[in-house]
């Protein structure tokens, strides 16, 4: 009875149905999503005995939910009870279900998974395409979400819904002299201190920062106070006016730093540098001897 099960329960009650639920590991959070006082909980055996429609909303866990609906439970169901399975095909013992129909049992089996050759031609069985995420609307929404996520990362350094990087978000400071950089490092003790010392040694003020980690990687978003001089150039502390390449090079020299990226208005696009086999690539707007990331 997770989010989907709770939503189905609410909808069924709205249709005037009497709802019975079963969840062997119901959490407090899940319980709070359920209709208060409008449904009862029962054992799985009691549930199938009482129900005209049985809906499944469970994950597939080998040796736990494999063939959750088996011959024993099918025998306890009402003769014309219907089974709806949009969770996992393996939750239902299809051989046992086919045997039920062979013995004259009624009711429908409705699923969006491929069924066995024995079940497929039966009029009791409705097998619809498993395409919930492939509708025109879903495809458009997925594309928009992907574009928004990439745009958010490029513009603010925010990471969300990543497989191999930690989620990270730092609210932007709407101040003229605040500029943002992101740094990917090894995830080890002392790494953050080594990184922050670069800014301290350069007499640069860190306005705000966040450090998150996942596995062997750590991700940092850092807002630096970099005021402009009278002629409009950015003051990069001890590195002089406008020379952010030297600051980025200094960061990349720190052991454990894998890449850096500057998100700012003083240079078109983003300033990106990456360390590959101990070679730093990406710094070198004014250093012809180093290949730029684009050139690589």
GROMACS .gro file of C-alpha atoms in nm:
model
  296
    1UNK     CA    1   0.000   0.000   0.000
    2UNK     CA    2   0.243   0.257  -0.123
    3UNK     CA    3   0.153   0.573  -0.312
    4UNK     CA    4  -0.020   0.386  -0.598
    5UNK     CA    5  -0.209   0.150  -0.369
    6UNK     CA    6  -0.329   0.441  -0.156
    7UNK     CA    7  -0.444   0.632  -0.467
    8UNK     CA    8  -0.640   0.327  -0.587
    9UNK     CA    9  -0.801   0.292  -0.243
   10UNK     CA   10  -0.915   0.655  -0.247
   11UNK     CA   11  -1.056   0.618  -0.601
   12UNK     CA   12  -1.238   0.294  -0.515
   13UNK     CA   13  -1.400   0.451  -0.210
   14UNK     CA   14  -1.506   0.749  -0.422
   15UNK     CA   15  -1.682   0.498  -0.651
   16UNK     CA   16  -1.876   0.359  -0.354
   17UNK     CA   17  -1.676   0.040  -0.310
   18UNK     CA   18  -1.596  -0.130   0.019
   19UNK     CA   19  -1.217  -0.145   0.032
   20UNK     CA   20  -0.998  -0.403   0.206
   21UNK     CA   21  -0.620  -0.368   0.212
   22UNK     CA   22  -0.321  -0.588   0.285
   23UNK     CA   23   0.039  -0.481   0.350
   24UNK     CA   24   0.272  -0.694   0.565
   25UNK     CA   25   0.517  -0.407   0.612
   26UNK     CA   26   0.297  -0.099   0.632
   27UNK     CA   27   0.501   0.205   0.736
   28UNK     CA   28   0.369   0.503   0.930
   29UNK     CA   29   0.421   0.724   0.625
   30UNK     CA   30   0.223   0.485   0.404
   31UNK     CA   31  -0.051   0.450   0.666
   32UNK     CA   32  -0.102   0.826   0.669
   33UNK     CA   33  -0.177   0.818   0.294
   34UNK     CA   34  -0.462   0.571   0.339
   35UNK     CA   35  -0.830   0.673   0.368
   36UNK     CA   36  -0.885   0.723   0.739
   37UNK     CA   37  -1.164   0.503   0.874
   38UNK     CA   38  -1.298   0.414   0.529
   39UNK     CA   39  -1.111   0.088   0.471
   40UNK     CA   40  -1.018  -0.217   0.670
   41UNK     CA   41  -0.698  -0.418   0.679
   42UNK     CA   42  -0.697  -0.796   0.653
   43UNK     CA   43  -0.474  -1.093   0.584
   44UNK     CA   44  -0.414  -1.175   0.220
   45UNK     CA   45  -0.629  -1.487   0.254
   46UNK     CA   46  -0.922  -1.294   0.401
   47UNK     CA   47  -0.882  -1.021   0.141
   48UNK     CA   48  -0.914  -1.253  -0.159
   49UNK     CA   49  -1.210  -1.434   0.000
   50UNK     CA   50  -1.404  -1.108   0.043
   51UNK     CA   51  -1.314  -0.925  -0.278
   52UNK     CA   52  -1.488  -0.896  -0.614
   53UNK     CA   53  -1.183  -0.717  -0.755
   54UNK     CA   54  -0.827  -0.777  -0.638
   55UNK     CA   55  -0.562  -0.525  -0.746
   56UNK     CA   56  -0.190  -0.580  -0.700
   57UNK     CA   57   0.053  -0.300  -0.610
   58UNK     CA   58   0.372  -0.472  -0.495
   59UNK     CA   59   0.735  -0.490  -0.606
   60UNK     CA   60   0.880  -0.813  -0.739
   61UNK     CA   61   1.119  -0.966  -0.486
   62UNK     CA   62   1.252  -1.312  -0.563
   63UNK     CA   63   1.146  -1.573  -0.305
   64UNK     CA   64   0.919  -1.313  -0.139
   65UNK     CA   65   0.657  -1.188  -0.384
   66UNK     CA   66   0.723  -1.439  -0.664
   67UNK     CA   67   0.383  -1.595  -0.740
   68UNK     CA   68   0.225  -1.396  -0.460
   69UNK     CA   69  -0.109  -1.495  -0.611
   70UNK     CA   70  -0.073  -1.871  -0.622
   71UNK     CA   71  -0.304  -2.171  -0.661
   72UNK     CA   72  -0.400  -2.166  -0.293
   73UNK     CA   73  -0.513  -1.803  -0.300
   74UNK     CA   74  -0.684  -1.842  -0.638
   75UNK     CA   75  -0.888  -2.126  -0.490
   76UNK     CA   76  -1.007  -1.894  -0.210
   77UNK     CA   77  -1.125  -1.622  -0.450
   78UNK     CA   78  -1.491  -1.579  -0.538
   79UNK     CA   79  -1.584  -1.770  -0.857
   80UNK     CA   80  -1.636  -1.448  -1.055
   81UNK     CA   81  -1.372  -1.231  -0.885
   82UNK     CA   82  -1.142  -1.038  -1.117
   83UNK     CA   83  -0.768  -0.987  -1.076
   84UNK     CA   84  -0.595  -0.664  -1.187
   85UNK     CA   85  -0.217  -0.671  -1.208
   86UNK     CA   86  -0.030  -0.361  -1.324
   87UNK     CA   87   0.261  -0.415  -1.083
   88UNK     CA   88   0.479  -0.707  -1.197
   89UNK     CA   89   0.389  -1.005  -1.414
   90UNK     CA   90   0.576  -1.246  -1.188
   91UNK     CA   91   0.341  -1.175  -0.897
   92UNK     CA   92   0.081  -1.407  -1.049
   93UNK     CA   93   0.122  -1.782  -1.099
   94UNK     CA   94  -0.015  -1.792  -1.454
   95UNK     CA   95  -0.016  -2.172  -1.468
   96UNK     CA   96  -0.240  -2.179  -1.161
   97UNK     CA   97  -0.460  -1.904  -1.307
   98UNK     CA   98  -0.496  -2.099  -1.631
   99UNK     CA   99  -0.594  -2.405  -1.427
  100UNK     CA  100  -0.864  -2.197  -1.254
  101UNK     CA  101  -1.014  -2.108  -1.591
  102UNK     CA  102  -0.982  -2.469  -1.709
  103UNK     CA  103  -1.189  -2.572  -1.407
  104UNK     CA  104  -1.467  -2.329  -1.500
  105UNK     CA  105  -1.364  -2.032  -1.290
  106UNK     CA  106  -1.485  -1.692  -1.405
  107UNK     CA  107  -1.372  -1.337  -1.355
  108UNK     CA  108  -1.121  -1.140  -1.555
  109UNK     CA  109  -0.745  -1.118  -1.543
  110UNK     CA  110  -0.643  -0.769  -1.656
  111UNK     CA  111  -0.275  -0.683  -1.691
  112UNK     CA  112  -0.033  -0.475  -1.891
  113UNK     CA  113   0.228  -0.750  -1.906
  114UNK     CA  114   0.269  -1.021  -2.168
  115UNK     CA  115   0.090  -1.337  -2.063
  116UNK     CA  116   0.154  -1.703  -2.140
  117UNK     CA  117   0.042  -1.865  -2.462
  118UNK     CA  118  -0.223  -2.056  -2.264
  119UNK     CA  119  -0.377  -1.742  -2.115
  120UNK     CA  120  -0.351  -1.508  -2.412
  121UNK     CA  121  -0.642  -1.646  -2.623
  122UNK     CA  122  -0.884  -1.673  -2.331
  123UNK     CA  123  -1.178  -1.428  -2.332
  124UNK     CA  124  -1.130  -1.385  -1.956
  125UNK     CA  125  -0.784  -1.234  -2.009
  126UNK     CA  126  -0.727  -0.874  -2.113
  127UNK     CA  127  -0.360  -0.803  -2.181
  128UNK     CA  128  -0.299  -0.441  -2.276
  129UNK     CA  129   0.031  -0.280  -2.388
  130UNK     CA  130   0.276  -0.189  -2.115
  131UNK     CA  131   0.317   0.165  -2.248
  132UNK     CA  132   0.231   0.395  -1.960
  133UNK     CA  133   0.557   0.584  -2.004
  134UNK     CA  134   0.540   0.589  -2.384
  135UNK     CA  135   0.228   0.794  -2.448
  136UNK     CA  136   0.262   1.118  -2.639
  137UNK     CA  137   0.208   1.317  -2.320
  138UNK     CA  138   0.458   1.112  -2.120
  139UNK     CA  139   0.724   1.143  -2.391
  140UNK     CA  140   0.678   1.520  -2.405
  141UNK     CA  141   0.690   1.551  -2.025
  142UNK     CA  142   1.002   1.334  -2.003
  143UNK     CA  143   1.178   1.541  -2.270
  144UNK     CA  144   1.083   1.865  -2.094
  145UNK     CA  145   1.204   1.732  -1.759
  146UNK     CA  146   1.536   1.626  -1.910
  147UNK     CA  147   1.584   1.967  -2.075
  148UNK     CA  148   1.494   2.149  -1.753
  149UNK     CA  149   1.736   1.934  -1.554
  150UNK     CA  150   2.025   1.999  -1.793
  151UNK     CA  151   1.948   2.371  -1.807
  152UNK     CA  152   1.937   2.391  -1.428
  153UNK     CA  153   2.278   2.222  -1.406
  154UNK     CA  154   2.438   2.446  -1.669
  155UNK     CA  155   2.301   2.766  -1.518
  156UNK     CA  156   2.326   2.696  -1.144
  157UNK     CA  157   2.527   2.376  -1.093
  158UNK     CA  158   2.222   2.203  -0.943
  159UNK     CA  159   2.217   1.823  -0.976
  160UNK     CA  160   1.891   1.629  -0.958
  161UNK     CA  161   1.785   1.279  -1.060
  162UNK     CA  162   2.142   1.171  -1.136
  163UNK     CA  163   2.238   0.805  -1.136
  164UNK     CA  164   2.604   0.841  -1.031
  165UNK     CA  165   2.623   1.189  -0.873
  166UNK     CA  166   2.473   1.316  -0.547
  167UNK     CA  167   2.172   1.545  -0.553
  168UNK     CA  168   2.280   1.901  -0.481
  169UNK     CA  169   2.114   2.241  -0.481
  170UNK     CA  170   2.237   2.576  -0.351
  171UNK     CA  171   2.003   2.877  -0.377
  172UNK     CA  172   2.149   3.153  -0.591
  173UNK     CA  173   2.263   3.476  -0.428
  174UNK     CA  174   2.122   3.767  -0.625
  175UNK     CA  175   2.423   3.988  -0.571
  176UNK     CA  176   2.633   4.153  -0.838
  177UNK     CA  177   2.972   4.049  -0.702
  178UNK     CA  178   2.889   3.684  -0.625
  179UNK     CA  179   3.010   3.426  -0.877
  180UNK     CA  180   2.965   3.050  -0.863
  181UNK     CA  181   3.203   2.763  -0.925
  182UNK     CA  182   3.152   2.388  -0.895
  183UNK     CA  183   3.421   2.137  -0.808
  184UNK     CA  184   3.413   1.757  -0.831
  185UNK     CA  185   3.656   1.583  -0.597
  186UNK     CA  186   3.735   1.252  -0.438
  187UNK     CA  187   3.520   1.176  -0.136
  188UNK     CA  188   3.777   1.152   0.143
  189UNK     CA  189   3.854   1.313   0.480
  190UNK     CA  190   4.025   1.651   0.455
  191UNK     CA  191   3.931   1.703   0.090
  192UNK     CA  192   3.695   1.993   0.160
  193UNK     CA  193   3.952   2.163   0.380
  194UNK     CA  194   4.218   2.136   0.110
  195UNK     CA  195   3.978   2.291  -0.138
  196UNK     CA  196   3.872   2.578   0.088
  197UNK     CA  197   4.235   2.663   0.162
  198UNK     CA  198   4.281   2.765  -0.202
  199UNK     CA  199   4.027   3.044  -0.160
  200UNK     CA  200   4.160   3.142   0.180
  201UNK     CA  201   4.519   3.164   0.053
  202UNK     CA  202   4.398   3.380  -0.236
  203UNK     CA  203   4.215   3.612   0.005
  204UNK     CA  204   3.882   3.529  -0.157
  205UNK     CA  205   3.562   3.531   0.050
  206UNK     CA  206   3.336   3.224   0.028
  207UNK     CA  207   2.984   3.361   0.059
  208UNK     CA  208   2.816   3.019   0.075
  209UNK     CA  209   2.890   2.662  -0.024
  210UNK     CA  210   2.749   2.310  -0.015
  211UNK     CA  211   2.925   1.973  -0.025
  212UNK     CA  212   2.744   1.648  -0.106
  213UNK     CA  213   2.880   1.304  -0.180
  214UNK     CA  214   2.787   0.970  -0.334
  215UNK     CA  215   3.021   0.675  -0.326
  216UNK     CA  216   3.372   0.782  -0.418
  217UNK     CA  217   3.269   1.125  -0.552
  218UNK     CA  218   3.201   1.455  -0.379
  219UNK     CA  219   3.039   1.754  -0.545
  220UNK     CA  220   3.084   2.114  -0.429
  221UNK     CA  221   2.898   2.430  -0.524
  222UNK     CA  222   3.078   2.742  -0.404
  223UNK     CA  223   2.976   3.107  -0.427
  224UNK     CA  224   3.270   3.348  -0.424
  225UNK     CA  225   3.267   3.719  -0.364
  226UNK     CA  226   3.463   3.861  -0.656
  227UNK     CA  227   3.418   4.241  -0.676
  228UNK     CA  228   3.488   4.436  -0.993
  229UNK     CA  229   3.749   4.705  -1.031
  230UNK     CA  230   3.670   5.056  -1.153
  231UNK     CA  231   3.728   4.951  -1.514
  232UNK     CA  232   3.478   4.662  -1.484
  233UNK     CA  233   3.720   4.370  -1.453
  234UNK     CA  234   3.671   4.095  -1.199
  235UNK     CA  235   3.907   4.105  -0.900
  236UNK     CA  236   4.033   3.748  -0.848
  237UNK     CA  237   4.229   3.818  -0.530
  238UNK     CA  238   4.598   3.748  -0.551
  239UNK     CA  239   4.560   3.629  -0.908
  240UNK     CA  240   4.488   3.979  -1.036
  241UNK     CA  241   4.204   4.132  -1.230
  242UNK     CA  242   4.016   3.906  -1.468
  243UNK     CA  243   4.269   3.621  -1.453
  244UNK     CA  244   4.037   3.344  -1.336
  245UNK     CA  245   4.242   3.089  -1.531
  246UNK     CA  246   4.511   3.106  -1.263
  247UNK     CA  247   4.254   3.055  -0.988
  248UNK     CA  248   4.110   2.756  -1.171
  249UNK     CA  249   4.458   2.615  -1.227
  250UNK     CA  250   4.529   2.649  -0.856
  251UNK     CA  251   4.214   2.455  -0.772
  252UNK     CA  252   4.304   2.182  -1.020
  253UNK     CA  253   4.647   2.143  -0.860
  254UNK     CA  254   4.486   2.021  -0.537
  255UNK     CA  255   4.525   1.646  -0.501
  256UNK     CA  256   4.188   1.475  -0.540
  257UNK     CA  257   4.023   1.744  -0.753
  258UNK     CA  258   3.877   1.591  -1.069
  259UNK     CA  259   3.715   1.886  -1.244
  260UNK     CA  260   3.603   2.246  -1.197
  261UNK     CA  261   3.350   2.467  -1.366
  262UNK     CA  262   3.295   2.842  -1.337
  263UNK     CA  263   2.941   2.973  -1.381
  264UNK     CA  264   2.965   3.348  -1.419
  265UNK     CA  265   2.914   3.648  -1.639
  266UNK     CA  266   3.277   3.744  -1.686
  267UNK     CA  267   3.341   3.482  -1.954
  268UNK     CA  268   3.104   3.362  -2.227
  269UNK     CA  269   2.960   3.017  -2.153
  270UNK     CA  270   3.114   2.821  -1.867
  271UNK     CA  271   3.478   2.776  -1.777
  272UNK     CA  272   3.537   2.401  -1.753
  273UNK     CA  273   3.851   2.211  -1.667
  274UNK     CA  274   3.898   1.838  -1.617
  275UNK     CA  275   4.189   1.625  -1.501
  276UNK     CA  276   4.256   1.323  -1.727
  277UNK     CA  277   4.552   1.099  -1.644
  278UNK     CA  278   4.702   1.386  -1.440
  279UNK     CA  279   4.677   1.619  -1.740
  280UNK     CA  280   4.462   1.928  -1.688
  281UNK     CA  281   4.249   2.007  -1.992
  282UNK     CA  282   4.026   2.309  -2.032
  283UNK     CA  283   4.241   2.584  -1.881
  284UNK     CA  284   4.435   2.778  -2.134
  285UNK     CA  285   4.243   3.063  -2.288
  286UNK     CA  286   4.568   3.257  -2.256
  287UNK     CA  287   4.796   2.952  -2.246
  288UNK     CA  288   4.848   2.817  -2.600
  289UNK     CA  289   5.069   2.534  -2.476
  290UNK     CA  290   4.766   2.368  -2.314
  291UNK     CA  291   4.490   2.221  -2.526
  292UNK     CA  292   4.143   2.346  -2.443
  293UNK     CA  293   3.861   2.105  -2.362
  294UNK     CA  294   3.687   2.193  -2.690
  295UNK     CA  295   4.005   2.126  -2.887
  296UNK     CA  296   4.045   1.786  -2.722
   0.00000   0.00000   0.00000
